[in-house]
CSV table of C-alpha atoms and ligand atoms in Angstrom, one decimal:
chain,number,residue,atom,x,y,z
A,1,UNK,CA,-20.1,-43.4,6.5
A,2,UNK,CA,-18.5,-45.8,3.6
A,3,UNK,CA,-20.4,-48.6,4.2
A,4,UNK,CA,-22.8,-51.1,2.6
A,5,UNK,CA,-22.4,-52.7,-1.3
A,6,UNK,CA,-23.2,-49.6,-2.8
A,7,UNK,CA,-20.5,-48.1,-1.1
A,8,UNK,CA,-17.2,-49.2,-2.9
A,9,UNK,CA,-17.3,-47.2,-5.7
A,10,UNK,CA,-17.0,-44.3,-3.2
A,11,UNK,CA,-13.4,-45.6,-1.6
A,12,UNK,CA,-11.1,-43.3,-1.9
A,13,UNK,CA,-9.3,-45.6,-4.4
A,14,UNK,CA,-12.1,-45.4,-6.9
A,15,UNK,CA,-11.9,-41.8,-7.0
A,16,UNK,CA,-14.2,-41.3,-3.5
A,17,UNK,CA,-13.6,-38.9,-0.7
A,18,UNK,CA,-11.1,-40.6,2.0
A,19,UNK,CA,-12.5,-41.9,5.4
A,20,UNK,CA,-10.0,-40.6,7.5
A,21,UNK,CA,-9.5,-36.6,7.1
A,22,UNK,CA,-5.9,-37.0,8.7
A,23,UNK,CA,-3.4,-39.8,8.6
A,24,UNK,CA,-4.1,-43.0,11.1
A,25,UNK,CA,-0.4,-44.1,11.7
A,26,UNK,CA,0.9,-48.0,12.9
A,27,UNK,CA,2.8,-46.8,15.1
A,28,UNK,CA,2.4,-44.7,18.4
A,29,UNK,CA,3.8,-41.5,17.8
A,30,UNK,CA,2.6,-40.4,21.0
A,31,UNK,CA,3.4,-36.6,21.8
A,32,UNK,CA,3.3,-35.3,25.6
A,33,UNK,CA,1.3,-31.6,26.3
A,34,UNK,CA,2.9,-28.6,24.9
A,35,UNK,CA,3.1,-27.7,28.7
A,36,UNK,CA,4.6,-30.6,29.7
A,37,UNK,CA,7.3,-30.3,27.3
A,38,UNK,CA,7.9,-26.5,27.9
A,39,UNK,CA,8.7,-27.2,31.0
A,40,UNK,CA,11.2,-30.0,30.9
A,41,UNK,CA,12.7,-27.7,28.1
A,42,UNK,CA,12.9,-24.7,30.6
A,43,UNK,CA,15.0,-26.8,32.8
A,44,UNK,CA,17.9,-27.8,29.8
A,45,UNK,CA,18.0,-24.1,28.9
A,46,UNK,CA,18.4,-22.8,32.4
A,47,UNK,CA,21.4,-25.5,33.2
A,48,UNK,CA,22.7,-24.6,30.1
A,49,UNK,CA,23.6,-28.6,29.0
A,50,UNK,CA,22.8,-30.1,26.2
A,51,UNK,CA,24.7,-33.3,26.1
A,52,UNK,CA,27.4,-35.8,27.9
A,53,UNK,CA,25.9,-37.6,30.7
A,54,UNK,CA,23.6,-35.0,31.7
A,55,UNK,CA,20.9,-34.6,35.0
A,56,UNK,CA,17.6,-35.8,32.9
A,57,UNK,CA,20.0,-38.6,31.4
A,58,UNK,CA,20.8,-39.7,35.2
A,59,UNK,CA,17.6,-39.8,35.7
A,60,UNK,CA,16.4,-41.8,32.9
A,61,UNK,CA,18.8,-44.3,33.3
A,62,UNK,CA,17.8,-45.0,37.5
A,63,UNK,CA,14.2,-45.0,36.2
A,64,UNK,CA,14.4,-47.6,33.8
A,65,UNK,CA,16.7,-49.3,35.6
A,66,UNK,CA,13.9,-49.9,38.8
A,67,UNK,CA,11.0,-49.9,36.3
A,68,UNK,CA,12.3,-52.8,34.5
A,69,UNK,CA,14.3,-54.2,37.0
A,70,UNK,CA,17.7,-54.7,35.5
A,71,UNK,CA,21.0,-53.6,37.0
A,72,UNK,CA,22.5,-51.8,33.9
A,73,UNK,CA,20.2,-49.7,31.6
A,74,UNK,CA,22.3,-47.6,29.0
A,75,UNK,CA,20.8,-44.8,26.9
A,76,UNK,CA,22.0,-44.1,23.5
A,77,UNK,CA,21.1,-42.0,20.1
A,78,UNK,CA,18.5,-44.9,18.9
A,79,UNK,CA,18.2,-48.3,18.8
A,80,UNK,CA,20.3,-49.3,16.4
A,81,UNK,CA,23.4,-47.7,17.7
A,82,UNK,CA,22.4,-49.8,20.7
A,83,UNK,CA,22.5,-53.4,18.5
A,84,UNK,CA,25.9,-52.2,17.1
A,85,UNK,CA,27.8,-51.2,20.7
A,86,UNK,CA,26.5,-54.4,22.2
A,87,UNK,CA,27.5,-56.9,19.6
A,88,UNK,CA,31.4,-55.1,19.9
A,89,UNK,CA,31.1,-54.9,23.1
A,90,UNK,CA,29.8,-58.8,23.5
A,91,UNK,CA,33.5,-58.9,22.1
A,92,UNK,CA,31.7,-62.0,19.8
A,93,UNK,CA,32.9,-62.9,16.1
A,94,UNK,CA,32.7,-64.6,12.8
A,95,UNK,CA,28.5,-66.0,12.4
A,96,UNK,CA,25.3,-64.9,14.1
A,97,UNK,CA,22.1,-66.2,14.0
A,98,UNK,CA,19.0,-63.7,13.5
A,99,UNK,CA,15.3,-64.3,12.0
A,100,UNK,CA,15.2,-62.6,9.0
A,101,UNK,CA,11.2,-61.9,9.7
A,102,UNK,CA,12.4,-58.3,11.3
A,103,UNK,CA,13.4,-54.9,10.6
A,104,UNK,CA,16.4,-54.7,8.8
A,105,UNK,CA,18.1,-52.5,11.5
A,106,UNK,CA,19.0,-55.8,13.1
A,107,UNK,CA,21.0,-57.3,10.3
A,108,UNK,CA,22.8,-54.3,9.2
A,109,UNK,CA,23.5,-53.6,13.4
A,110,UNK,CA,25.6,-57.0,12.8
A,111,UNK,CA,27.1,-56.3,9.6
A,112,UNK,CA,28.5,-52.7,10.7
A,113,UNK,CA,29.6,-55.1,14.1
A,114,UNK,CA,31.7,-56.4,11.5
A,115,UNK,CA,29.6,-59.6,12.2
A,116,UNK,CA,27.7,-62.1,9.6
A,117,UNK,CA,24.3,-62.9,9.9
A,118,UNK,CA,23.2,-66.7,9.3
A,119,UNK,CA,19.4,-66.3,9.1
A,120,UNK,CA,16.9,-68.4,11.1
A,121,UNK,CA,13.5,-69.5,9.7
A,122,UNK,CA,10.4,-68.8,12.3
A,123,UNK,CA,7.8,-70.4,13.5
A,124,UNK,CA,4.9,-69.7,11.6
A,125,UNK,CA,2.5,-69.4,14.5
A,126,UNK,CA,4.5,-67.1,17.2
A,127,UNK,CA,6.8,-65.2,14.5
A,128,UNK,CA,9.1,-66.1,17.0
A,129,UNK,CA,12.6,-68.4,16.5
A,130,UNK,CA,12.6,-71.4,17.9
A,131,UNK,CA,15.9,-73.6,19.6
A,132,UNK,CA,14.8,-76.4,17.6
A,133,UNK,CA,15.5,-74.3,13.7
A,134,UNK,CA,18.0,-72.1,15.8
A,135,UNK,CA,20.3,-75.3,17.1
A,136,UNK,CA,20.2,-76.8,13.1
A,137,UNK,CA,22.3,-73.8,12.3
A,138,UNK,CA,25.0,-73.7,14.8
A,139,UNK,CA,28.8,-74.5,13.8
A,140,UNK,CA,32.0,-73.8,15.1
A,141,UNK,CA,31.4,-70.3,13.6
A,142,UNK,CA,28.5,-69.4,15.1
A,143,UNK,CA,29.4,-67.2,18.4
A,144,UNK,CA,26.2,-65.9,19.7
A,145,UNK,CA,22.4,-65.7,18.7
A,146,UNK,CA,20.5,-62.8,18.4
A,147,UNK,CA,16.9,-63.5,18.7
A,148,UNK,CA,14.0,-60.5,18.1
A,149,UNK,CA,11.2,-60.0,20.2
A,150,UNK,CA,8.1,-58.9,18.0
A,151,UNK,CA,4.7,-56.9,18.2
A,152,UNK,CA,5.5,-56.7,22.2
A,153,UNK,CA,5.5,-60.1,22.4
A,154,UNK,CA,8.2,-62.6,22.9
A,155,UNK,CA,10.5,-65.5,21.8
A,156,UNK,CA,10.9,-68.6,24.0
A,157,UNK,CA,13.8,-67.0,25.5
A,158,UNK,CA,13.7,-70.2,28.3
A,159,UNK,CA,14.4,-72.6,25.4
A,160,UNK,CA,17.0,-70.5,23.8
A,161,UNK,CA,19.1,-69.6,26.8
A,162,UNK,CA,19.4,-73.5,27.1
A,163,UNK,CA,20.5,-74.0,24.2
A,164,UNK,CA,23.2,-70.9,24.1
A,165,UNK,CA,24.4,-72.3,27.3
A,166,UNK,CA,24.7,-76.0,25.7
A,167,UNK,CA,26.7,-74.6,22.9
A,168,UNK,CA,28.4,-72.1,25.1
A,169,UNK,CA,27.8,-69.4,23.0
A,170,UNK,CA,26.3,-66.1,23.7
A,171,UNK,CA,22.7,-64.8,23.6
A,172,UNK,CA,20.8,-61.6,22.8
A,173,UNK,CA,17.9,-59.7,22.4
A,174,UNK,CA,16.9,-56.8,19.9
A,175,UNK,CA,13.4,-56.2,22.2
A,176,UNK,CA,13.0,-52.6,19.9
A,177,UNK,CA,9.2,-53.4,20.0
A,178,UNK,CA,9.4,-54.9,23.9
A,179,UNK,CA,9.6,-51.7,25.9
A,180,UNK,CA,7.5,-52.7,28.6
A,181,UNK,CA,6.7,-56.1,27.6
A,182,UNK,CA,7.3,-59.0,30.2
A,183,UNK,CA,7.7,-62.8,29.9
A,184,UNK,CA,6.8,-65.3,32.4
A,185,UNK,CA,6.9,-62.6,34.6
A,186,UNK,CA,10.6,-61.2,34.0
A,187,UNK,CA,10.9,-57.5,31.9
A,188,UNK,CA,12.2,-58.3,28.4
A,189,UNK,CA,15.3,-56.2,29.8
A,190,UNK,CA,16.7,-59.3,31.8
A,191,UNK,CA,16.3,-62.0,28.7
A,192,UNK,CA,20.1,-62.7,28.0
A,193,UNK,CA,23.2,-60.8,28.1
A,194,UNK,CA,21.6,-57.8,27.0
A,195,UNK,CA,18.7,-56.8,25.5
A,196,UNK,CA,18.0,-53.6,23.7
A,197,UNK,CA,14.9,-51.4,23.2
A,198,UNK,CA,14.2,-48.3,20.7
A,199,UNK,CA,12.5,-45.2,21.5
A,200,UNK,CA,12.1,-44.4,18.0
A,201,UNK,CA,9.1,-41.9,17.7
A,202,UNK,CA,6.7,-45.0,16.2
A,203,UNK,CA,7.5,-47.1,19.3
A,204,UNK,CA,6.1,-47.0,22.9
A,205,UNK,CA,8.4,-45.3,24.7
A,206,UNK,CA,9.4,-42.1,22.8
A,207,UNK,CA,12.7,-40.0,22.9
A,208,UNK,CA,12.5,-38.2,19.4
A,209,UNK,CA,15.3,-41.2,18.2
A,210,UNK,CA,16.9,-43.2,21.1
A,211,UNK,CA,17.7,-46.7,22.8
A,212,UNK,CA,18.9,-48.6,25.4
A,213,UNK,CA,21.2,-51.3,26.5
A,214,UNK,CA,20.0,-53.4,29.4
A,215,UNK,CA,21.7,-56.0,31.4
A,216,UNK,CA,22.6,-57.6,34.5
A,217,UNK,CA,26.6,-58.0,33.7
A,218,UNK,CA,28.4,-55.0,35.4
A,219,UNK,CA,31.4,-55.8,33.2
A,220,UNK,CA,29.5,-55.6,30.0
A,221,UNK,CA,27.7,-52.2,31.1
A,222,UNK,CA,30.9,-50.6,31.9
A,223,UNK,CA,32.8,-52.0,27.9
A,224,UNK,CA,29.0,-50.3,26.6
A,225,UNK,CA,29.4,-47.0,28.4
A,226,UNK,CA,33.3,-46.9,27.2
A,227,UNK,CA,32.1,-47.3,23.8
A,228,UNK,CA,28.9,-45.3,23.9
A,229,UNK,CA,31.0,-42.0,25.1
A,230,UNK,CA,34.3,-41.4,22.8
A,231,UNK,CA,36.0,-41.7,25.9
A,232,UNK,CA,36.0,-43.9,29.3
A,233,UNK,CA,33.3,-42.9,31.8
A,234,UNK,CA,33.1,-44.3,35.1
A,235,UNK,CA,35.4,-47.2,35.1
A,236,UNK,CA,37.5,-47.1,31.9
A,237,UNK,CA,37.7,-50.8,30.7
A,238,UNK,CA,39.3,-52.4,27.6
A,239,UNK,CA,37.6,-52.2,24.2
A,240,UNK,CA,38.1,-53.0,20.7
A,241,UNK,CA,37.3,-49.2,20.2
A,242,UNK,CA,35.4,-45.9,21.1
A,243,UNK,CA,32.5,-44.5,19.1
A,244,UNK,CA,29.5,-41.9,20.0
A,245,UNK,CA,26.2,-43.2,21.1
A,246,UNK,CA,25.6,-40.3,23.5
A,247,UNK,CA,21.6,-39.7,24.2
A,248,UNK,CA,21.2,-36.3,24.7
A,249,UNK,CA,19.3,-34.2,27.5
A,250,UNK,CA,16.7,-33.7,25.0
A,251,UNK,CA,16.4,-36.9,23.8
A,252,UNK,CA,16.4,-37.7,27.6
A,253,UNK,CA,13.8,-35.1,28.1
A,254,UNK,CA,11.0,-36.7,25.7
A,255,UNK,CA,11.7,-40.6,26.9
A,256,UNK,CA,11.3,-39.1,30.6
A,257,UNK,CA,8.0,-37.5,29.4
A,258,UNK,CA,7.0,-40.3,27.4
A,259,UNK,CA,7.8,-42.5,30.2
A,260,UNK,CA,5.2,-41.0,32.8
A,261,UNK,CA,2.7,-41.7,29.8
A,262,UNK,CA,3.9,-45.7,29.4
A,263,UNK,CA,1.0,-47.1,31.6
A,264,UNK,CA,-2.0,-45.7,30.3
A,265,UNK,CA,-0.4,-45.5,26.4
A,266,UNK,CA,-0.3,-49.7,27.1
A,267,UNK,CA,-4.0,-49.6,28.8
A,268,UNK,CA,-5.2,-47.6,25.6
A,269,UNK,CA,-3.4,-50.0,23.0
A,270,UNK,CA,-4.6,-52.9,24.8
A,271,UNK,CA,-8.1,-51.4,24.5
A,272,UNK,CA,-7.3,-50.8,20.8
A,273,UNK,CA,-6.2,-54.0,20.2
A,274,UNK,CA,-9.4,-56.1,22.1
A,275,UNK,CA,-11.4,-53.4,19.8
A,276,UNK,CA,-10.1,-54.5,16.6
A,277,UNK,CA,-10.6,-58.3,17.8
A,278,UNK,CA,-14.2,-57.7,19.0
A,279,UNK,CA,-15.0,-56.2,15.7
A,280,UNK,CA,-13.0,-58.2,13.1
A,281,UNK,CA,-14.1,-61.6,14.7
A,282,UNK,CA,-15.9,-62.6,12.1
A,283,UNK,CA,-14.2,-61.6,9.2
A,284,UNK,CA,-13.3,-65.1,7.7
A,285,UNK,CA,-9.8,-65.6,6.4
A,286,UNK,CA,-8.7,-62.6,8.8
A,287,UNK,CA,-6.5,-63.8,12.2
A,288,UNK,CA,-5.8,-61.1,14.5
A,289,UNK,CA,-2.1,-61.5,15.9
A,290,UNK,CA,-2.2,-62.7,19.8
A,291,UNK,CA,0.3,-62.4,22.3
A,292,UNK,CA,1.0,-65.5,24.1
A,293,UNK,CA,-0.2,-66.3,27.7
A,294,UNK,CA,3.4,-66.3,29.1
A,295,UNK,CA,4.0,-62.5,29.1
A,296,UNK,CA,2.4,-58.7,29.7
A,297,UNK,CA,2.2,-57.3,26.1
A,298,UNK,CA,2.4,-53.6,25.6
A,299,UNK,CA,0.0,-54.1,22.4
A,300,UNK,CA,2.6,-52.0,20.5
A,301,UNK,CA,1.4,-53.2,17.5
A,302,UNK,CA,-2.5,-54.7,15.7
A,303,UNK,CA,-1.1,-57.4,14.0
A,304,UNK,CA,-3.2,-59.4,11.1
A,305,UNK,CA,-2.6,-62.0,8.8
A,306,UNK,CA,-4.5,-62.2,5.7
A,307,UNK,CA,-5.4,-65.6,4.4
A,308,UNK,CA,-6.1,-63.6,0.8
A,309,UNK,CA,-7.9,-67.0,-0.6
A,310,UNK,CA,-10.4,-67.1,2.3
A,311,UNK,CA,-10.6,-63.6,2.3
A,312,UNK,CA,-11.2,-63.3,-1.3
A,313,UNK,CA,-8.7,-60.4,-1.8
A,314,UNK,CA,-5.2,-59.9,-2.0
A,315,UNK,CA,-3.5,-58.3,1.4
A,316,UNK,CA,-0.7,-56.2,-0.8
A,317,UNK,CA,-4.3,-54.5,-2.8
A,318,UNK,CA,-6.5,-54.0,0.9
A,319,UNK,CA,-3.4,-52.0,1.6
A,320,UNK,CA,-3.3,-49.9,-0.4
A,321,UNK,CA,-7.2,-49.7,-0.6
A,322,UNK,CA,-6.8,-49.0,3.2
A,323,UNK,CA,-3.6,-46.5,2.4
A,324,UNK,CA,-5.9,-44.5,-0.3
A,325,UNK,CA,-8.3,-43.9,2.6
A,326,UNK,CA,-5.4,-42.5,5.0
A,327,UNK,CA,-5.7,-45.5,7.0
A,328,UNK,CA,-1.5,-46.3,7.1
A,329,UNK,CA,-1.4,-49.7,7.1
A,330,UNK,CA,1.9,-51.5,6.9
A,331,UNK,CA,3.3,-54.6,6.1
A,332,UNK,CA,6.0,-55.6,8.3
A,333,UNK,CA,8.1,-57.2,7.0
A,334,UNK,CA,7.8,-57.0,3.0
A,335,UNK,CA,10.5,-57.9,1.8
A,336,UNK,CA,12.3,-60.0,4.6
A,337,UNK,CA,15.7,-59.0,5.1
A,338,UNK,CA,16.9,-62.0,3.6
A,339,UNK,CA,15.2,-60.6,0.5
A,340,UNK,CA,16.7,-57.1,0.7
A,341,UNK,CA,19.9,-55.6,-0.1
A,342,UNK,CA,22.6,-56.4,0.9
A,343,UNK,CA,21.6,-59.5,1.6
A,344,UNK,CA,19.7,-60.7,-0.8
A,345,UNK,CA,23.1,-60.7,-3.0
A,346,UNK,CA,25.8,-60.7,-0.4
A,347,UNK,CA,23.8,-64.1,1.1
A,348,UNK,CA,21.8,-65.5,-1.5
A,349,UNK,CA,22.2,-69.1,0.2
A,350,UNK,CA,19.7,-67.8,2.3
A,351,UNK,CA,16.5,-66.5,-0.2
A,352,UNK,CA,14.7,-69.5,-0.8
A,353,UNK,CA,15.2,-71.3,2.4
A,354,UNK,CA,13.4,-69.1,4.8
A,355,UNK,CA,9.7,-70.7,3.6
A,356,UNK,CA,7.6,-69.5,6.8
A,357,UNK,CA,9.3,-66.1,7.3
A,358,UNK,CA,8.2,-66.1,3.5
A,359,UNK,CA,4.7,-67.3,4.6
A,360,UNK,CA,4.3,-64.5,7.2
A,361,UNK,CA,6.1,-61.4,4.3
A,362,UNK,CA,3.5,-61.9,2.1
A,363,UNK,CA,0.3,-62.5,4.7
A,364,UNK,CA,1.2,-59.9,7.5
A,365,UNK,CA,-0.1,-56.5,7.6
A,366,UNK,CA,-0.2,-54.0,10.9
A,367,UNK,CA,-3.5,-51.7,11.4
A,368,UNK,CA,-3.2,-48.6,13.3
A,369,UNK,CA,-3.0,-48.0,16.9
A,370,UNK,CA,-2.2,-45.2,19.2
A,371,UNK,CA,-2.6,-41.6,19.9
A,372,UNK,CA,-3.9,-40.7,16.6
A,373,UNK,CA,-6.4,-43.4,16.4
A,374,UNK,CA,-10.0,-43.7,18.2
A,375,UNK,CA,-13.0,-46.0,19.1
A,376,UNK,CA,-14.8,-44.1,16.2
A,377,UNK,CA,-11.3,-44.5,13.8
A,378,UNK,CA,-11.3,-48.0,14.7
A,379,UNK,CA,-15.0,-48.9,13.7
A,380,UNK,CA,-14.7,-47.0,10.5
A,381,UNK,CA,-11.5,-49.4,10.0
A,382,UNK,CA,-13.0,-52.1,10.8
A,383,UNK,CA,-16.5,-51.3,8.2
A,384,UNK,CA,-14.1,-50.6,5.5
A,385,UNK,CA,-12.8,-54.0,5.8
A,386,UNK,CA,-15.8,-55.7,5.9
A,387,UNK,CA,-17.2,-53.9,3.3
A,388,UNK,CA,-14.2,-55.2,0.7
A,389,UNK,CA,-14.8,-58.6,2.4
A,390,UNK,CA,-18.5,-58.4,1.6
A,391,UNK,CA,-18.7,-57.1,-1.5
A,392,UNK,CA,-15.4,-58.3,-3.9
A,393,UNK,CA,-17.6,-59.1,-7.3
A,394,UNK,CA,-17.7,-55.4,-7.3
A,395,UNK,CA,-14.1,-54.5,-7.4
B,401,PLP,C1,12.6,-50.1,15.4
B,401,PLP,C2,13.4,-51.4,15.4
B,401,PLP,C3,14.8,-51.3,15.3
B,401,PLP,C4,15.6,-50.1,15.2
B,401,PLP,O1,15.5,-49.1,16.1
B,401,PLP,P1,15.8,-47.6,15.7
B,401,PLP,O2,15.6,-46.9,17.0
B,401,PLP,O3,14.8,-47.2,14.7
B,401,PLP,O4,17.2,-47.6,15.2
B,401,PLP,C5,15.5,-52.6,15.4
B,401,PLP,N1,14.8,-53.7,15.4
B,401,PLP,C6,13.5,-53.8,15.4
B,401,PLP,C7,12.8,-55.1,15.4
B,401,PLP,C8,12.7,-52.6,15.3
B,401,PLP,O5,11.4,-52.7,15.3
């Protein structure tokens, strides 16, 4: 094993062998038994349907709906499909506000909404918006705020809703990294209007690509459904127009799957994550990302932030010193959407006023996690960082 002073001319960066024979992912990426799969496979060939509001869809849908306790949860093709037909079908206009510390996905949901995004600085310590920077940015303009949940973890969704119902505008959640996740004791599917997850292959839940809708407003689930199908299903309602976010029986087929796995894929990544703590503890300059006390995380992600002058080491060269070694860190979010295109040029108001989502771009990085990761994958993780820690002179 790489470690000790000696050992960093062997990284793989400096022309060494690399830790990790096979690629250590962030995400989960979590795959159910070939048998398992065969046979929910079996059951789509033998009915002969593929699509359109299916049996394993039907099924989906009432399982989520108890698991997380909503009244409404609405499958589609992935999650950002599922930001797009709930801003239209919030029937909202003109501004929104959004954190700009998140995947891009929810900025360009609002643009294709026909919607303009007014970005929100975050608080440095929870990555989270706050109503206090959110309520600075509201004008006659602004119809509805649509805050991010991140790492499983939450925003202060009490605070917000307060404010939202001050204003009287509307509020929602993009919760793609929340599947599971609860706060203060209520699923992430009840915060707001609607909240939406994604069961994109790298998150929790796992449908090969899809998303869902969830909320408590009958009316609103029945204007998503009419969107989400081409063509009015169930009650037909009045929209501004159709569209196809249809989740297939397959897609169906691996969240069902994936969905019998959620409880012990959350005890493993929770196990990872107090791992990583235990062993990085003392790595000065390191801070290991924590959810807060109010909620249930599902540990979706190993978050750190690098303070590279107490560290000794710049975070955007331990990435790629960690990448060379088939350890896949990322660094979420680098740039922040404010930063990227379109934005960047269509909003440029916006790229130097965001100074702690700039803070957090430039100090964040994810380790991995999940079903491709182990206790011994982890410690040889952990070593390598030490080792860089330990030994910098030498690089
Ligand atoms: C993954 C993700 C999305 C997009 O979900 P897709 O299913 O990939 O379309 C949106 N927002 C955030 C914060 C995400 O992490």
């Amino acid at each position: 094993m790489k470690v000790g002073k000696e050992k960093l001319n062997n990284l793989a960066i400096n022309g060494g062998g690399r830790l990790l024979s096979r690629p250590a992912p962030v995400g989960q990426i979590n795959f159910p038994s070939w048998e398992r799969f065969e046979e929910k496979f079996r059951g789509i060939f033998s009915r002969e349907y593929y699509t359109n509001h299916g049996p394993l869809l039907n099924e989906l849908e009432a399982k989520l709906e108890k698991m997380l306790g909503v009244k409404n949860a609405i499958c589609v093709t992935n999650g950002t499909i599922a930001l797009i037909i709930a801003s239209k079908a919030l029937g909202i206009e003109g501004k929104v506000i959004c954190p700009a510390f998140s995947f891009i996905a929810t900025a360009q949901a609002l643009t294709w909404a026909n919607l303009t995004p007014v970005f929100c600085d975050v608080d440095i310590n929870t990555h989270h918006i706050t109503a206090n920077e959110v309520e600075k940015l509201i004008d006659k303009d602004v119809s509805a705020i649509l805050a991010v949940n991140l790492w499983g973890n939450s925003a202060n969704a009490e605070e917000l809703q307060k404010l939202a119902d001050q204003k009287n505008i509307k509020l929602y959640f993009d919760s793609a990294q929340g599947f599971g996740s609860e706060r203060n004791g209520v699923n992430l599917a009840s915060l707001g209007e609607a909240s939406i997850f994604s069961f994109h292959a790298t998150k929790i839940l796992n449908a090969a690509e899809g998303g869902c809708i969830c909320t408590n407003d009958d009316e609103l689930a029945e204007r998503i459904r009419n969107i989400r199908s081409s063509y009015g299903v169930r009650k037909v309602v009045d929209i501004p127009f159709t569209g196809n976010g249809r989740m297939s029986e397959a897609q169906a087929a691996m969240a069902l799957l994936s969905l019998e796995d959620y409880q012990s894929n959350q005890r493993r990544n929770r196990g990872y994550y107090n791992l990583y703590k235990k062993l990085l503890a003392d790595v000065k300059g390191l801070k290991i990302y924590e959810p807060d006390s109010n909620g249930e995380s599902n540990y979706q992600y190993v978050v750190c932030e690098l303070d590279e002058k107490k560290f000794g080491f710049p975070r955007d060269r331990l990435v790629e010193v960690m990448r060379a070694e088939n350890i896949m860190s990322r660094r979420y979010f680098t740039p922040g959407i404010h930063r990227s295109p379109p934005y960047c040029n269509d909003l440029p108001q916006y790229v130097n006023a965001l100074p702690n989502t700039d803070k957090l771009c430039a100090s964040v990085f994810q380790l991995p996690s999940g079903q491709d990761v182990n206790h011994e994958i982890i410690q040889k993780i952990s070593d390598i960082i030490i080792t860089i820690h330990k030994n910098l002179s030498d690089m």
